[in-house]
Short mmCIF file of C-alpha atoms and ligand atoms in Angstrom, two decimals:
data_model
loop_
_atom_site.label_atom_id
_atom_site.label_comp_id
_atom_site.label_asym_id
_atom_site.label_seq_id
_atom_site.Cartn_x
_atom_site.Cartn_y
_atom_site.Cartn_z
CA UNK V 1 0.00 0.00 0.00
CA UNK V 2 -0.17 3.10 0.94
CA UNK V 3 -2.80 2.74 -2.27
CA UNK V 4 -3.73 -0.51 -3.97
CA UNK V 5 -5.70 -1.78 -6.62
CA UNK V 6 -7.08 -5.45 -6.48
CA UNK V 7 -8.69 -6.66 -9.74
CA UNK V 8 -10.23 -9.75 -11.77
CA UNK V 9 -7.66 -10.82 -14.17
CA UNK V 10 -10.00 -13.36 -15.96
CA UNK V 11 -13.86 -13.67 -16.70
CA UNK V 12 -14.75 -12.90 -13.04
CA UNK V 13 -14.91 -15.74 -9.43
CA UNK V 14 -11.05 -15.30 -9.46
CA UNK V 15 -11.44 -15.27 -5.47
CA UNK V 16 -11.34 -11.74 -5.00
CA UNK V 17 -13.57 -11.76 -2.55
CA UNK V 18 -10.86 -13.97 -0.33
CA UNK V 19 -8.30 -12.02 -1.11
CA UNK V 20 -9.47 -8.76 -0.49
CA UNK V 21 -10.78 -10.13 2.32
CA UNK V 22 -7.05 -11.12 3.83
CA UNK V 23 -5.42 -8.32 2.58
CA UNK V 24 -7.97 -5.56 4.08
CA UNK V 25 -6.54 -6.74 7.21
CA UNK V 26 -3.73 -4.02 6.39
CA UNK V 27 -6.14 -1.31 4.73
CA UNK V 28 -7.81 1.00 6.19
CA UNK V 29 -10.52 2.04 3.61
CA UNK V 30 -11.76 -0.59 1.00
CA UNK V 31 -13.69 0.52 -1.89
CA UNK V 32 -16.24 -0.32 -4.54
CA UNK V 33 -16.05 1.46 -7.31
CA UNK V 34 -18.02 -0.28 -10.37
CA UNK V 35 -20.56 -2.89 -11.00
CA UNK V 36 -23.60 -3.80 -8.97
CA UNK V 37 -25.00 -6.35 -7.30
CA UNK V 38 -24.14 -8.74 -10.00
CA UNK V 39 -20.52 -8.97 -8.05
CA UNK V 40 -20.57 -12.02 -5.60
CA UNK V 41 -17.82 -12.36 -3.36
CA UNK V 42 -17.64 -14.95 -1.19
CA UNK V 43 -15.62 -14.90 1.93
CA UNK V 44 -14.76 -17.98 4.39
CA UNK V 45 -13.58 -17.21 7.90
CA UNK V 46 -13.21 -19.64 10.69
CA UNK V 47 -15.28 -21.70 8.75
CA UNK V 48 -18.30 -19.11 8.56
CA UNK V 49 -19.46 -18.07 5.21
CA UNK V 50 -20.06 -14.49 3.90
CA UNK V 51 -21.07 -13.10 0.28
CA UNK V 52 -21.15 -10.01 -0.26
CA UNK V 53 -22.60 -8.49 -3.44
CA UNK V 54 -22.30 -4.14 -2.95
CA UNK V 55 -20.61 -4.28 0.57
CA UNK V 56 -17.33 -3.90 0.20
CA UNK V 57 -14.95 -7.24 1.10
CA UNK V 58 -13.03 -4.80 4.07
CA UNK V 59 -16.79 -4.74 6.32
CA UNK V 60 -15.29 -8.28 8.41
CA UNK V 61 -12.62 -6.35 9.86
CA UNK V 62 -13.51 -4.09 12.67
CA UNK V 63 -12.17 -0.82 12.32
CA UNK V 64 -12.33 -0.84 8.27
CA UNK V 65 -14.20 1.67 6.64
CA UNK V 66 -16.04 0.59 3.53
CA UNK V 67 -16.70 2.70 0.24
CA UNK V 68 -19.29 2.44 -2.14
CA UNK V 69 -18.26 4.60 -4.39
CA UNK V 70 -20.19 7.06 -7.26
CA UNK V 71 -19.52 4.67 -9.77
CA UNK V 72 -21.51 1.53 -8.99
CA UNK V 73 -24.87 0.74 -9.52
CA UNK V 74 -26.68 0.42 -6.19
CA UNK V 75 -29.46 -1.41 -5.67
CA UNK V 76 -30.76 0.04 -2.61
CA UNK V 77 -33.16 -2.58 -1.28
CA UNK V 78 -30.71 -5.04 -1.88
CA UNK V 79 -27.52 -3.15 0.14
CA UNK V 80 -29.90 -2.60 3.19
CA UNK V 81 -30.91 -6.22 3.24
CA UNK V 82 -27.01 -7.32 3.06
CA UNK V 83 -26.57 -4.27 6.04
CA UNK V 84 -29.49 -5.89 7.63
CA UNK V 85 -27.48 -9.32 7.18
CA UNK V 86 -24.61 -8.32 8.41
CA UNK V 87 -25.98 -6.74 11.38
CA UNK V 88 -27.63 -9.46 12.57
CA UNK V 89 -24.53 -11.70 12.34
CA UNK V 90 -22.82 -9.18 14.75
CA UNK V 91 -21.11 -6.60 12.06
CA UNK V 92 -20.96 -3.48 12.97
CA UNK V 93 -22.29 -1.16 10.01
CA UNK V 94 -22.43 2.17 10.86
CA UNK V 95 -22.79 5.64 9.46
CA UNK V 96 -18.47 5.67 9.73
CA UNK V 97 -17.52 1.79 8.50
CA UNK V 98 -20.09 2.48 5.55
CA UNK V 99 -19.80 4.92 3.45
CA UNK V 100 -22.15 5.82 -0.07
CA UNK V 101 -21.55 7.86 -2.09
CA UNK V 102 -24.38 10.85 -2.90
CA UNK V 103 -23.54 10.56 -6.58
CA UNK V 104 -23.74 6.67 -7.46
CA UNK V 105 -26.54 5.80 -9.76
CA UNK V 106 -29.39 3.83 -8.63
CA UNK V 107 -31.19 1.01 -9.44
CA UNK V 108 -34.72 0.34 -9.54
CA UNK V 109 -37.75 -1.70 -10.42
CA UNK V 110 -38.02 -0.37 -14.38
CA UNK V 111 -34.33 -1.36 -14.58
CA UNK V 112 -34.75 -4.81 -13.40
CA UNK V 113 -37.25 -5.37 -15.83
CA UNK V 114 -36.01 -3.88 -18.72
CA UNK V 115 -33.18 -6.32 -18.56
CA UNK V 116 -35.09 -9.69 -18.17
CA UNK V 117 -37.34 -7.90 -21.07
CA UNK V 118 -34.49 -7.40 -23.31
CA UNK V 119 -32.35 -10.02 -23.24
CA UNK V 120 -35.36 -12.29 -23.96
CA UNK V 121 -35.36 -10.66 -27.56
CA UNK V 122 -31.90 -11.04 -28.18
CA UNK V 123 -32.56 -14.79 -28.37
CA UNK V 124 -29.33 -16.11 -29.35
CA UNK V 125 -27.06 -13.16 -28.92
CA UNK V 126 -28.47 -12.73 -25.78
CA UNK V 127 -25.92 -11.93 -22.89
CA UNK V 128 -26.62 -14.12 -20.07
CA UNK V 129 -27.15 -11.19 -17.61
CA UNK V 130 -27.91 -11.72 -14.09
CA UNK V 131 -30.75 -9.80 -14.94
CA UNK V 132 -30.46 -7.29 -11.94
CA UNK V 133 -31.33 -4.55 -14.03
CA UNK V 134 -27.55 -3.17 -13.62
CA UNK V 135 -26.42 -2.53 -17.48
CA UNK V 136 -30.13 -0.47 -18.38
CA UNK V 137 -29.04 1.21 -15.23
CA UNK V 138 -25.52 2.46 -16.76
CA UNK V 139 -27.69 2.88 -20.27
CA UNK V 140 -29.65 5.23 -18.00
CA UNK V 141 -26.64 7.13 -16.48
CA UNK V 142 -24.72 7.52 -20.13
CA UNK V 143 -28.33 8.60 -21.16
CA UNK V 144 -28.47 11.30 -18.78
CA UNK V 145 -31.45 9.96 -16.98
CA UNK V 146 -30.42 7.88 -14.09
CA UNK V 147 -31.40 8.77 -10.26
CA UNK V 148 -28.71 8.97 -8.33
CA UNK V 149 -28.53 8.52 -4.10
CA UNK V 150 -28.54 12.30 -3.56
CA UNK V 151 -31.94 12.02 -5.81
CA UNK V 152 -33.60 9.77 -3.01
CA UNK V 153 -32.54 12.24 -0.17
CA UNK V 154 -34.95 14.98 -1.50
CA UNK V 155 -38.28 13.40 -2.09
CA UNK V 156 -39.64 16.20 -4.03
CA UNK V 157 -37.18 15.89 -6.45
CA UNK V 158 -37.15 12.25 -6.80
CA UNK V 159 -41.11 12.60 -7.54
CA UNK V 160 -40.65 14.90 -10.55
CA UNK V 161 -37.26 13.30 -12.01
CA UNK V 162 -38.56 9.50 -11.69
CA UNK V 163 -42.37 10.44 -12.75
CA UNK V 164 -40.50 11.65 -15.88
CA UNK V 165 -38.32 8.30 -16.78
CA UNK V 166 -40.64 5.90 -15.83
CA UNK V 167 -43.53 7.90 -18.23
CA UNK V 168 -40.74 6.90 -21.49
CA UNK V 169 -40.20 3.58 -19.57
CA UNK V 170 -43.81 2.25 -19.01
CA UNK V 171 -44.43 3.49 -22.54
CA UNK V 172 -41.59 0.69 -23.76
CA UNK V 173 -42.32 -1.92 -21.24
CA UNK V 174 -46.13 -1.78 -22.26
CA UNK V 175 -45.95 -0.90 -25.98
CA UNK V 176 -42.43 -2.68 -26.92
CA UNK V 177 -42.67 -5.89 -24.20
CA UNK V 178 -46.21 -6.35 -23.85
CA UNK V 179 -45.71 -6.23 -20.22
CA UNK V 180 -47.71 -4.67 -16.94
CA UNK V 181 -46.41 -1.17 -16.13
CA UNK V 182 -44.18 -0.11 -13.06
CA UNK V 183 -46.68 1.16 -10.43
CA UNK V 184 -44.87 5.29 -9.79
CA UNK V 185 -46.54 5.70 -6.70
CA UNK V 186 -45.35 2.50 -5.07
CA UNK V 187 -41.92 3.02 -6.56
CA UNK V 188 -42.10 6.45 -4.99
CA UNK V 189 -43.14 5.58 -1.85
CA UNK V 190 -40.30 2.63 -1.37
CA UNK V 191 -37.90 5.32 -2.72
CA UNK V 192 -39.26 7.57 0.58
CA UNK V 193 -38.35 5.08 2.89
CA UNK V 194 -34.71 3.83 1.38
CA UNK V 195 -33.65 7.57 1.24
CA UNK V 196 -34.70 7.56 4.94
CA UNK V 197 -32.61 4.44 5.85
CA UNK V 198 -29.59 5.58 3.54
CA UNK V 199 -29.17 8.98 4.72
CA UNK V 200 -27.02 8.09 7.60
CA UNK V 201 -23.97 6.40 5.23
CA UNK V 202 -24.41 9.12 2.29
CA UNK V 203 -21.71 11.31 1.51
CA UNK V 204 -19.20 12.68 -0.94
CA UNK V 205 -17.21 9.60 -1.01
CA UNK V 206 -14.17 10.71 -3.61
CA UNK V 207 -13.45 13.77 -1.65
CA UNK V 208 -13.13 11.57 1.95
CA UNK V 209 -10.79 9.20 -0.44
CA UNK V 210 -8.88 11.68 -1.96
CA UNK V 211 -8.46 13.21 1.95
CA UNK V 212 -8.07 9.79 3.56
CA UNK V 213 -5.19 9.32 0.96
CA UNK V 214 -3.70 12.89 1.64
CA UNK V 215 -4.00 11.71 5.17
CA UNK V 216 -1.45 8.61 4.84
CA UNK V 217 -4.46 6.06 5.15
CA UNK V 218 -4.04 2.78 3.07
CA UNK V 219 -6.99 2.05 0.79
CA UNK V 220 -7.37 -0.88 -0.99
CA UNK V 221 -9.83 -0.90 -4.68
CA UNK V 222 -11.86 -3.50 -4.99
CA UNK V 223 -12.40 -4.90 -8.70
CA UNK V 224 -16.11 -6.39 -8.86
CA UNK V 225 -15.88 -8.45 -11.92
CA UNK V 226 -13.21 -9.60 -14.04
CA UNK V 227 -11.10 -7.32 -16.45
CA UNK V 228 -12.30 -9.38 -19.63
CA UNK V 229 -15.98 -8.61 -18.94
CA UNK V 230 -14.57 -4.80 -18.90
CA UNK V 231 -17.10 -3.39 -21.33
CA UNK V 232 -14.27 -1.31 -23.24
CA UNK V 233 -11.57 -3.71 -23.40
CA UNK V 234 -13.27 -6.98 -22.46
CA UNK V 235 -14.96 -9.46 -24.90
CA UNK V 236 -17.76 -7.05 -25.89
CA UNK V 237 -20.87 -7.65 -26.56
CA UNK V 238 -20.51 -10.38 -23.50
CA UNK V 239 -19.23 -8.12 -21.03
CA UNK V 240 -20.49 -6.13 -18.45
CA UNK V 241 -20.82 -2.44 -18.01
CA UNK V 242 -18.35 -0.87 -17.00
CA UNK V 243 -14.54 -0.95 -16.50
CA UNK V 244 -14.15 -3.60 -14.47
CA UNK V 245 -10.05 -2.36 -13.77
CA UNK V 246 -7.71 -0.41 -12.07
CA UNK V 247 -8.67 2.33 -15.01
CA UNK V 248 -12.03 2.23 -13.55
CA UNK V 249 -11.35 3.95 -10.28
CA UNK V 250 -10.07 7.30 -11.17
CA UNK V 251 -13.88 7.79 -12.36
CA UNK V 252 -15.63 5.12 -10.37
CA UNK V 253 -14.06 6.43 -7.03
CA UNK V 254 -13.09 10.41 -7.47
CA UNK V 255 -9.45 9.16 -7.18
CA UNK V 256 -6.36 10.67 -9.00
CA UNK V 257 -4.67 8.47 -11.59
CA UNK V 258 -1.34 8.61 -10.24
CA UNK V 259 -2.80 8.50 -6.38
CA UNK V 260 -2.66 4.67 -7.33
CA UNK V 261 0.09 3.13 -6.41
CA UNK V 262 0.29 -0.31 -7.13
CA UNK V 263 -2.30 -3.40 -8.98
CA UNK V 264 -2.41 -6.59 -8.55
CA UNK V 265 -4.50 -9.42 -10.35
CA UNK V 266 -6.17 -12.02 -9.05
CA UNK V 267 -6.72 -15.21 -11.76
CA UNK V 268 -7.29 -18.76 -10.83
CA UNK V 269 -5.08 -21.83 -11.64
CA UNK V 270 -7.45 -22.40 -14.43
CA UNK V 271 -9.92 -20.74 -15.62
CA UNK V 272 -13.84 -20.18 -15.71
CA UNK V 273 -16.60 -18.15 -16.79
CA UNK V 274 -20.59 -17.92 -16.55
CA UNK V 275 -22.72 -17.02 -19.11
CA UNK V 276 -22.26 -16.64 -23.18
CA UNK V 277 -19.18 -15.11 -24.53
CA UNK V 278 -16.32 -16.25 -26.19
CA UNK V 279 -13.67 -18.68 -23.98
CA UNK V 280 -10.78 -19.96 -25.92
CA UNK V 281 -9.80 -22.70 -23.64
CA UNK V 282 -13.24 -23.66 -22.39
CA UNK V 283 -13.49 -27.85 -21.88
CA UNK V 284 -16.59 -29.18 -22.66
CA UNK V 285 -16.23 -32.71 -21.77
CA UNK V 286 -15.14 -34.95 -19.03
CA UNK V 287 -12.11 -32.79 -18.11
CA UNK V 288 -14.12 -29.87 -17.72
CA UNK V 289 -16.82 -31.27 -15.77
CA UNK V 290 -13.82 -32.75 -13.34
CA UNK V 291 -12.60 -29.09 -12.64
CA UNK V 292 -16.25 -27.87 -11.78
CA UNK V 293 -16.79 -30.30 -9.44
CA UNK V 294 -13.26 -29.96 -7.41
CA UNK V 295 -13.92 -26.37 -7.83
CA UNK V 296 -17.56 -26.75 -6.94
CA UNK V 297 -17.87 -24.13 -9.82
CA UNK V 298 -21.58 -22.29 -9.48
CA UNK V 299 -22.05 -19.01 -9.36
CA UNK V 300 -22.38 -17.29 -6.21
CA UNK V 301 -25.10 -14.62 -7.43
CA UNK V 302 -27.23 -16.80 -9.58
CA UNK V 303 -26.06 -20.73 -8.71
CA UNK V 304 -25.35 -21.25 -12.27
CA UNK V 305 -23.10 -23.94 -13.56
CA UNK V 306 -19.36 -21.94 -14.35
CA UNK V 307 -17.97 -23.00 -18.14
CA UNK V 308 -14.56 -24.64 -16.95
CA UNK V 309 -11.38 -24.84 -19.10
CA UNK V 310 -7.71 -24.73 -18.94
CA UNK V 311 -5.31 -21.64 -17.73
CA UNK V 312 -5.33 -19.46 -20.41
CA UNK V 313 -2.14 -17.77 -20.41
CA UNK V 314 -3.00 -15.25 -23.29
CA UNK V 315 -5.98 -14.07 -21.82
CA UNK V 316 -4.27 -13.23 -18.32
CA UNK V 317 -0.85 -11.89 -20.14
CA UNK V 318 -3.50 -9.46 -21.60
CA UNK V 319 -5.41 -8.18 -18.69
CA UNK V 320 -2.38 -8.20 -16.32
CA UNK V 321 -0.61 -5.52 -18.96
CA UNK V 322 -3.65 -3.44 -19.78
CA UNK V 323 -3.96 -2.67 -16.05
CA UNK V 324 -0.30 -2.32 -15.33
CA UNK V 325 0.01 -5.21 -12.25
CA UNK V 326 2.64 -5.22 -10.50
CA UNK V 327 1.80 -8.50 -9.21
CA UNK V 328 -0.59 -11.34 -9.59
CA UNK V 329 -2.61 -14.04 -6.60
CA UNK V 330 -2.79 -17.59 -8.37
CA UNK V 331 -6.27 -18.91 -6.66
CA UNK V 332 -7.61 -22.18 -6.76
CA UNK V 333 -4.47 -24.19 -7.33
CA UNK V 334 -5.66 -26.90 -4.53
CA UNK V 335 -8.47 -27.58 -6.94
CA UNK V 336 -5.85 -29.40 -9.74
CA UNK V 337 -4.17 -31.71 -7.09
CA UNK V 338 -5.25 -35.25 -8.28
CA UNK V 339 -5.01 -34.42 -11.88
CA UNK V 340 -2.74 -37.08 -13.82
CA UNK V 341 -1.76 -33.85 -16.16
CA UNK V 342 -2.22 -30.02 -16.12
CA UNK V 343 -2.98 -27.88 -19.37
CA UNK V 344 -1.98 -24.55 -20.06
CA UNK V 345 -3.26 -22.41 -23.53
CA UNK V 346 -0.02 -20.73 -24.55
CA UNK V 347 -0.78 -19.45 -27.85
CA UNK V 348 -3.97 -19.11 -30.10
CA UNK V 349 -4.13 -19.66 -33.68
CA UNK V 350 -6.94 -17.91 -35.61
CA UNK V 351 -7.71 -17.88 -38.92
CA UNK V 352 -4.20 -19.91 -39.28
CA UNK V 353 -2.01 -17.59 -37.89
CA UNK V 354 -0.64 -18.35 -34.23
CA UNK V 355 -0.02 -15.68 -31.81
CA UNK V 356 0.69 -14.84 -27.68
CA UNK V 357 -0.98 -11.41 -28.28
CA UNK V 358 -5.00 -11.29 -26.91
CA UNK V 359 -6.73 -9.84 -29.94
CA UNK V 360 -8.24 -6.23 -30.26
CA UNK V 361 -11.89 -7.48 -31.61
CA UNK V 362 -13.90 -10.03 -30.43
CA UNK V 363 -14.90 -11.60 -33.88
CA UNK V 364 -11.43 -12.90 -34.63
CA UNK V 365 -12.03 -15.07 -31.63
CA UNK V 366 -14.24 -16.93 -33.71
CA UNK V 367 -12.92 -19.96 -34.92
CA UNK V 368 -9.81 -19.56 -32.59
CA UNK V 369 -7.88 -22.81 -31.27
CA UNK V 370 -5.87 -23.05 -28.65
CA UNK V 371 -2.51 -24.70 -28.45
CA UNK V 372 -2.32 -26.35 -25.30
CA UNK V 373 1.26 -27.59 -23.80
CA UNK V 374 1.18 -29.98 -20.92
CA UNK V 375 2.86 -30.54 -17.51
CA UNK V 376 2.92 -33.31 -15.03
CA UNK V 377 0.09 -32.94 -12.25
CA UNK V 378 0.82 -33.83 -8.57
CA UNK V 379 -1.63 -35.81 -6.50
CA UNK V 380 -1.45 -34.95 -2.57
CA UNK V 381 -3.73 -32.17 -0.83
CA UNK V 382 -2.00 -28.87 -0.49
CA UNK V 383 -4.70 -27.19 1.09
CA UNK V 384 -2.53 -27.51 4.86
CA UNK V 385 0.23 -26.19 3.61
CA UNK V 386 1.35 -22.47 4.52
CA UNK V 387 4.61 -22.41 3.29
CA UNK V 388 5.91 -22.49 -0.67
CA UNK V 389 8.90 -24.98 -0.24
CA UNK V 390 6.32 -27.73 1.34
CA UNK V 391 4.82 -27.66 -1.80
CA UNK V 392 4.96 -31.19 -4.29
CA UNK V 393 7.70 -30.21 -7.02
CA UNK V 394 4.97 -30.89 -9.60
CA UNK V 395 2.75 -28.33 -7.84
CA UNK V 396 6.08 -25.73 -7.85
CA UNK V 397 7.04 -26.17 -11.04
CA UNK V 398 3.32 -26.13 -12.54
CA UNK V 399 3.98 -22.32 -10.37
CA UNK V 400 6.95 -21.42 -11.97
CA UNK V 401 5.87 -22.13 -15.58
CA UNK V 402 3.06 -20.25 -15.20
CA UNK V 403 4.55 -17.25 -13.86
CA UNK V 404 7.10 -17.05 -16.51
CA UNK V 405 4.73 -17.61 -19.15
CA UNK V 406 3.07 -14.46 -17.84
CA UNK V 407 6.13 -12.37 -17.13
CA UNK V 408 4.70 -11.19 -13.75
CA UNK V 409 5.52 -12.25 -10.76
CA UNK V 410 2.94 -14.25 -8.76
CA UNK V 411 3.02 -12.86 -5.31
CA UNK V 412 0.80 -15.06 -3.60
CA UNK V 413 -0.65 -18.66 -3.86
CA UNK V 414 -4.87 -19.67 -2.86
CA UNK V 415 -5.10 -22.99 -1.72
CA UNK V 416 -8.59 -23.02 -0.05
CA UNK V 417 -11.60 -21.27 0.76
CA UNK V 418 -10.42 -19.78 4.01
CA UNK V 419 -9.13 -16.48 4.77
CA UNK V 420 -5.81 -18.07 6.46
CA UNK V 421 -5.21 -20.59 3.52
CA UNK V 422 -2.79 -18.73 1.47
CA UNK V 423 0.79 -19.27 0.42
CA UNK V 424 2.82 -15.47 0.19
CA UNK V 425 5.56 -15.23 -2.37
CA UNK V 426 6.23 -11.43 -1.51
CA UNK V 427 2.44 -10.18 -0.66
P1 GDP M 1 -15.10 -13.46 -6.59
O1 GDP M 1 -16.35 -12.98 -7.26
O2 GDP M 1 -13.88 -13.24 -7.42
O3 GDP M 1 -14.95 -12.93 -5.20
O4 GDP M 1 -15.20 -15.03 -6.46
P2 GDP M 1 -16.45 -15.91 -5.97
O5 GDP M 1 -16.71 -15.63 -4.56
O6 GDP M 1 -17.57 -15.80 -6.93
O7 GDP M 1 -15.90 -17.37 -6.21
C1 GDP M 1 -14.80 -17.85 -5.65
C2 GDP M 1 -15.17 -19.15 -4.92
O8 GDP M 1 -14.00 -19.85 -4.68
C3 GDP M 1 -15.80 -18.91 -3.56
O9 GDP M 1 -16.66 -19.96 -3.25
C4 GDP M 1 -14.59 -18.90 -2.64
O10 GDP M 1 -14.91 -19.27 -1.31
C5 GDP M 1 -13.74 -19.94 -3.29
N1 GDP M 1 -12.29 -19.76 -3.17
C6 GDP M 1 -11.57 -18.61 -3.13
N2 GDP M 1 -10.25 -18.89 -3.13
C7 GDP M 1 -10.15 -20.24 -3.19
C8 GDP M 1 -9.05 -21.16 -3.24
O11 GDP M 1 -7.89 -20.80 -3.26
N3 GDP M 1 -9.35 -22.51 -3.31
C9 GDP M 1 -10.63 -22.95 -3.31
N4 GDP M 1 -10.82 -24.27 -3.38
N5 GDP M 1 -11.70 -22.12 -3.28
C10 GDP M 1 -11.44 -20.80 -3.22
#
């Protein structure tokens, strides 16, 4: 630290919930700064189980304050219940471990719907959203229509600003979908009683960061989803939507450029993804099904199955470089013990032509192969062990090859679930 930013380096469940987790144990702010509730981060601690989808991954350590910051997507209802949650657990949320920002854009009913409504008519180009209503959300904020927070504060205001969308809304989800309108005056009324119940946490988050920073404080970013969902440099249309990166939180947080000091990525010891999209090293058969069950690969928002396939070492060359890491976590490497071999996609070859370099556009990805070289797999459980030299040779050299493959230095090993089952190489 002083300032660090902690992001996906694959298609998103990296563990960066874990890790951000462990290493918030040294921060003293932790902040959100894109994506909605369509994050889930799941953290494991003395064998208790948290996920968290808008709370930020610092809220388990007393003494942490937590930033949602103006550029996510917040889903009020659904941040109170997960306050609520962690309340009753014994977490103390308060006006001074939670802060929200005044300017974040807001999610409500008409944006929910809208999404389920829409990506039913893309049929087969449809997205595989979580359908939370986050992306007609940032379609509303780019449109210069969103609510934001500060919106629910003043009632009156709300009243005139959402009685105008949702007029242009219910005329789409009526005439376009064929479906029931969004009821204004219940809308308005729940918006009443959120702005109530927010009010305490609200604020003008970037200037308390950029402050907090000035002040010596270490603050950690939080990446929500992975950096090739990042809707400008990600595997667009299939992304999500926003920038999912360390060049997210200069806008997403109010936070100088060069106020960040260091990235690191998080990417697993092979590699997933849920929903449609393009996955070079996906594995559809026997092999693939193997990883999702060691993995127990479903997704923690929605429960879905997670596409499995081999490391992809293109893939996380590419998003390591775009966002400048200085480092990199390997996750999930105690899910490949007991495999006879381990995989690795080193190169692609599309349209004939191999190549290390991650294209620019996502239609050459059509048609791409991967060329996979192979390594000897190691069979104990590793999951006990705290300390790199224990480690089967198989299991250090699968490490090594890796890391040189990617030409960053992998600063810290994942070998389980819990917050205390990690290996540090330097972090
Ligand atoms: P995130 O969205 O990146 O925070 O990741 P998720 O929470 O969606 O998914 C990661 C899953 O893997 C969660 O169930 C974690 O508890 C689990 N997990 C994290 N790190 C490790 C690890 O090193 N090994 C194993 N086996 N599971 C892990």
């Amino acid at each position: 630290m002083p300032s660090l930013s902690v992001f996906g380096a694959q298609w998103g469940d990296e563990g960066k919930g874990k890790i951000i987790d462990r290493l918030a144990a040294d921060a003293d702010v932790v902040v959100r700064y894109q994506g909605g509730a369509n994050a889930g981060h799941t953290m494991v601690v003395d064998g208790e189980k948290t996920v968290l989808h808008l709370v930020p991954c610092g809220v388990l350590h007393r003494g942490t304050k937590n930033v949602v910051a103006n550029g996510v997507a917040i889903d009020p209802v659904q941040l109170l219940e997960e306050v609520d949650a962690l309340r009753e657990r014994g977490v103390e949320v308060t006006g001074e471990s939670l802060r929200i920002s005044a300017g974040a854009h807001l999610i409500f009913e008409h944006h929910r719907r809208m999404d389920q409504l829409s990506e039913h008519w893309l049929g087969e180009g449809r997205i595989g959203t979580t359908g939370r209503g986050i992306g007609p959300a940032y379609a509303d904020k780019a449109s210069r229509v969103g609510l934001r927070v500060s919106d629910l504060l003043d009632p009156e205001r709300c009243h005139s600003r959402l009685s105008a969308v949702l007029a242009e809304k219910n005329a789409t989800i009526e005439g376009v979908h064929g479906a029931d309108p969004v009821d204004l005056a219940a809308e308005l009324e729940r918006a009443t009683a959120l702005g109530d119940r927010l009010r305490p946490f609200v604020g003008d988050t970037g200037a308390e960061l950029r402050a907090d920073y000035r002040a010596g404080k270490r603050i950690l970013f939080e990446g929500a989803q992975g950096i090739m969902l990042d809707i400008d440099h990600g595997t667009y249309p299939f992304v999500t939507s926003s920038n999912t990166g360390t060049a997210g939180i200069p806008a997403g947080a109010g936070f100088p450029p060069g106020h960040i000091d260091r990235a690191i990525g998080i990417a697993k010891a092979y590699c997933t993804r849920v929903g449609e999209g393009p996955f070079p090293s996906e594995l559809r058969g026997e092999t693939g099904d193997a990883i999702r069950a060691a993995g127990n690969e479903y997704g923690a928002t929605t429960g879905r199955p997670r596409r499995c396939g081999w490391f992809d070492a293109v893939a996380v060359r590419y998003g390591l470089s775009l966002n400048g890491a200085d480092g990199w976590v390997m996750t999930n490497l105690d899910v490949l013990s007991g495999f006879e071999e381990l995989s690795v996609a080193t190169s692609y070859v599309m349209d004939g032509e191999q190549t290390r370099e991650y294209p620019a556009h996502l239609p050459a990805l059509d048609g791409c192969e991967v060329r996979l070289e192979t390594r000897p797999g190691w069979q104990e459980d590793i999951s006990g062990l705290r300390c790199y030299e224990d480690l089967p040779a198989s299991a250090r050299s699968y490490v090594e090859w890796v890391e040189e493959l990617i030409g960053t230095p992998i600063v810290m090993l994942s070998i389980g679930p819990e917050r205390e089952q990690v290996i540090s190489r330097g972090l």
